[in-house]
XYZ file of C-alpha atoms in Angstrom:
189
model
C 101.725 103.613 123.536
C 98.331 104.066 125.321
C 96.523 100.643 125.165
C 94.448 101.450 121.804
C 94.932 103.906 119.524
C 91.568 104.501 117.147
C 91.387 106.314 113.545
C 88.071 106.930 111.950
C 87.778 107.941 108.514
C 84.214 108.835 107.459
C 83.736 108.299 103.317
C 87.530 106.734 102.992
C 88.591 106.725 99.262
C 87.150 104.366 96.867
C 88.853 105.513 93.856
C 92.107 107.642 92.845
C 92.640 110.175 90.232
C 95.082 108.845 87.772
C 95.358 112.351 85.555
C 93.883 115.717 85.481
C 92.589 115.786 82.039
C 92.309 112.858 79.061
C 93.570 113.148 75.819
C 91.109 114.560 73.295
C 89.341 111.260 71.599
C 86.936 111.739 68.325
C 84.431 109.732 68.438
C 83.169 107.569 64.889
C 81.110 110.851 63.467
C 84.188 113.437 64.476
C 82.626 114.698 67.104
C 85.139 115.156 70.151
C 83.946 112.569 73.166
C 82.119 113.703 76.246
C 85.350 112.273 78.393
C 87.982 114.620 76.518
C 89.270 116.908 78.946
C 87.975 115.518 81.884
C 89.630 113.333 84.898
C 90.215 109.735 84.713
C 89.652 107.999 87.633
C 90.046 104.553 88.664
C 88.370 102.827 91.190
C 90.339 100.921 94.063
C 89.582 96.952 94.031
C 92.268 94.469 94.939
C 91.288 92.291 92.106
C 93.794 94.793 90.498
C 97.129 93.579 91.788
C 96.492 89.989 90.536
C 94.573 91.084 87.272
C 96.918 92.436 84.199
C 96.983 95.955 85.724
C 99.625 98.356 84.074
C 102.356 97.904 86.819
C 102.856 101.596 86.663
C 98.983 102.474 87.315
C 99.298 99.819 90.083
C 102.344 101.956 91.473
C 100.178 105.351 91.067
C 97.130 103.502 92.975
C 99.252 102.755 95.837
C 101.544 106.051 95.829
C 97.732 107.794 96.094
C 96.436 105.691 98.883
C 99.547 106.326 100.855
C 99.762 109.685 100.318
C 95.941 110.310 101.753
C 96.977 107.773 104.581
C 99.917 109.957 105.828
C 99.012 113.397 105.379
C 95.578 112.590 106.861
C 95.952 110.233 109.348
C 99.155 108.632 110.040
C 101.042 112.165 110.378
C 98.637 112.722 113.516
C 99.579 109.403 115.476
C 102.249 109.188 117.795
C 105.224 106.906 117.847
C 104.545 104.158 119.155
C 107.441 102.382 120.912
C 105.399 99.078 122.819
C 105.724 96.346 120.367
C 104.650 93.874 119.026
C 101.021 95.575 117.761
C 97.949 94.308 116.100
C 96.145 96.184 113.959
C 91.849 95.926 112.781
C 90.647 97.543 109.969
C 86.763 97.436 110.506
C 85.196 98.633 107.319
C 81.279 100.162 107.363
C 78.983 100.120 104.708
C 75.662 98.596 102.915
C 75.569 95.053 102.290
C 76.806 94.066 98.639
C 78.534 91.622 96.927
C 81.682 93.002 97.711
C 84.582 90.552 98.608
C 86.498 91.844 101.685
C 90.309 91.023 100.512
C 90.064 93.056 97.797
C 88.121 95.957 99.590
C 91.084 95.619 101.966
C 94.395 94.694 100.111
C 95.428 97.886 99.169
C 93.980 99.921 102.771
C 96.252 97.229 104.290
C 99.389 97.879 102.346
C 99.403 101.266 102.227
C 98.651 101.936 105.931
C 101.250 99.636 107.348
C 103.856 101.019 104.750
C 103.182 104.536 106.085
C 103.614 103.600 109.627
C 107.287 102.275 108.751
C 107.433 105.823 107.114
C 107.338 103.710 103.506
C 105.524 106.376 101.651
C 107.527 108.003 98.958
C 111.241 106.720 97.843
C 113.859 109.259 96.695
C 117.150 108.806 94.127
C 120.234 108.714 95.878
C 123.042 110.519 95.255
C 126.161 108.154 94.326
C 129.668 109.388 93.555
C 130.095 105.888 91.446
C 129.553 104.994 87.877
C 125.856 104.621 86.691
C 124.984 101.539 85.551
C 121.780 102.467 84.403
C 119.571 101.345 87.765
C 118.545 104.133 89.869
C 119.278 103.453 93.567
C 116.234 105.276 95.508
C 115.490 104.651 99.042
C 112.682 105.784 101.752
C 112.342 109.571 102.037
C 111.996 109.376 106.202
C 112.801 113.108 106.658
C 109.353 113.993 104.641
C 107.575 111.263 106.233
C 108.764 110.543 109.633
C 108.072 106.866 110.718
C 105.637 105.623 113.429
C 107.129 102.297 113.897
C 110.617 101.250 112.920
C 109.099 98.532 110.832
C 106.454 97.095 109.135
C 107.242 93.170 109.709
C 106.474 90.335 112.188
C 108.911 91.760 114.984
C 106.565 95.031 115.548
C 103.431 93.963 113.824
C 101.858 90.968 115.027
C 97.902 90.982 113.549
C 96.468 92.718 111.016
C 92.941 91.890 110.160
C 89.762 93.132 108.374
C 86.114 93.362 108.716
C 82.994 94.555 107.154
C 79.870 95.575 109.294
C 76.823 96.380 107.802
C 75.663 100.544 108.259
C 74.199 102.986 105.897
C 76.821 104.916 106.039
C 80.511 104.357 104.422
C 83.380 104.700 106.682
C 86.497 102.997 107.698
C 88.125 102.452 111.674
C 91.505 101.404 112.312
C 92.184 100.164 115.856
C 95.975 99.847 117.023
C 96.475 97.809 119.927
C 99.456 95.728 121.757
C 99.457 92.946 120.672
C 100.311 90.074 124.064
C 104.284 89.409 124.726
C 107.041 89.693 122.363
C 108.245 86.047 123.229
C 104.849 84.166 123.248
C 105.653 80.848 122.507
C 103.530 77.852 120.716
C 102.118 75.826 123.180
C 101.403 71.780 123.486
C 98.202 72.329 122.338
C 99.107 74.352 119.410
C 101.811 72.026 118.418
């Protein structure tokens, strides 16, 4: 791995589509509602995971973000093979009363799950009885990993922060991250 790798992403996504077109709703006079028809988007917070989210709108949040992530980004990197890493997400944007981990939680998630190639999961085929759970695991061949994991053996440091600018955008910055066997030192201890 050269000694940084950078991703900028002008105007990253701030919401996801979650269908194509709404039901058709009749308003209180039986008129049909301006929304009918139209897309329903939802906007990405990370207030959501903890809140009483529909699990499976959760799911299609994250299933979104990765999919952007890897077709977009991720499927341009290299593999990188010098571990451990760290890993910055510096967000850009106006000044509001936005609370960074839950700008981030999701970016986070979703990156580091398509560098271990974590994006979509597949059925597998079994010869044996069903017993009604569907074994599924990582579809690799569609989605080619960048790292062979996403825990504390490759990926040292992830962190976030938020600079002010006019303009919204999003930087990732990939770097080694020191020796593999650092060690806690008297001071630390």
């Amino acid at each position: 791995m050269s000694e940084r790798i950078e991703i900028f992403i002008e105007d990253y996504i701030t919401q996801v589509m979650l269908s194509k077109k709404r039901k058709v709703k009749y308003t209180k006079t039986g008129k049909v509602s301006k929304t009918s028809g139209t897309p329903k988007y939802h906007k990405i917070a990370g207030n959501d995971l903890w809140a009483s989210l529909n699990p499976h709108i959760r799911a299609k949040i994250l299933k979104e973000i990765k999919l952007w992530f890897y077709h977009n980004y991720v499927v341009k990197l290299p593999e990188i093979k010098d571990f451990p890493i760290s890993i910055t997400f510096q967000f850009y944007g106006p000044l509001s009363d936005l609370d960074i981990d839950n700008l981030d939680i999701f970016y986070r998630k979703a990156f580091l799950d398509c560098l271990a190639g974590h994006v979509i999961q597949i059925p597998v085929k079994s010869d044996q009885i069903s017993t009604g759970l569907k074994q599924k695991e990582w579809d690799y061949d569609s989605y080619p990993p960048r790292i062979p994991d996403d825990n504390v053996h490759f990926v040292r440091r992830v962190s976030s922060e938020y600079i002010e600018s006019e303009k919204t955008a999003l930087r990732i910055i990939i770097e080694k991250h020191g020796n593999r066997d650092e060690s806690i030192g008297e001071k630390d201890k």
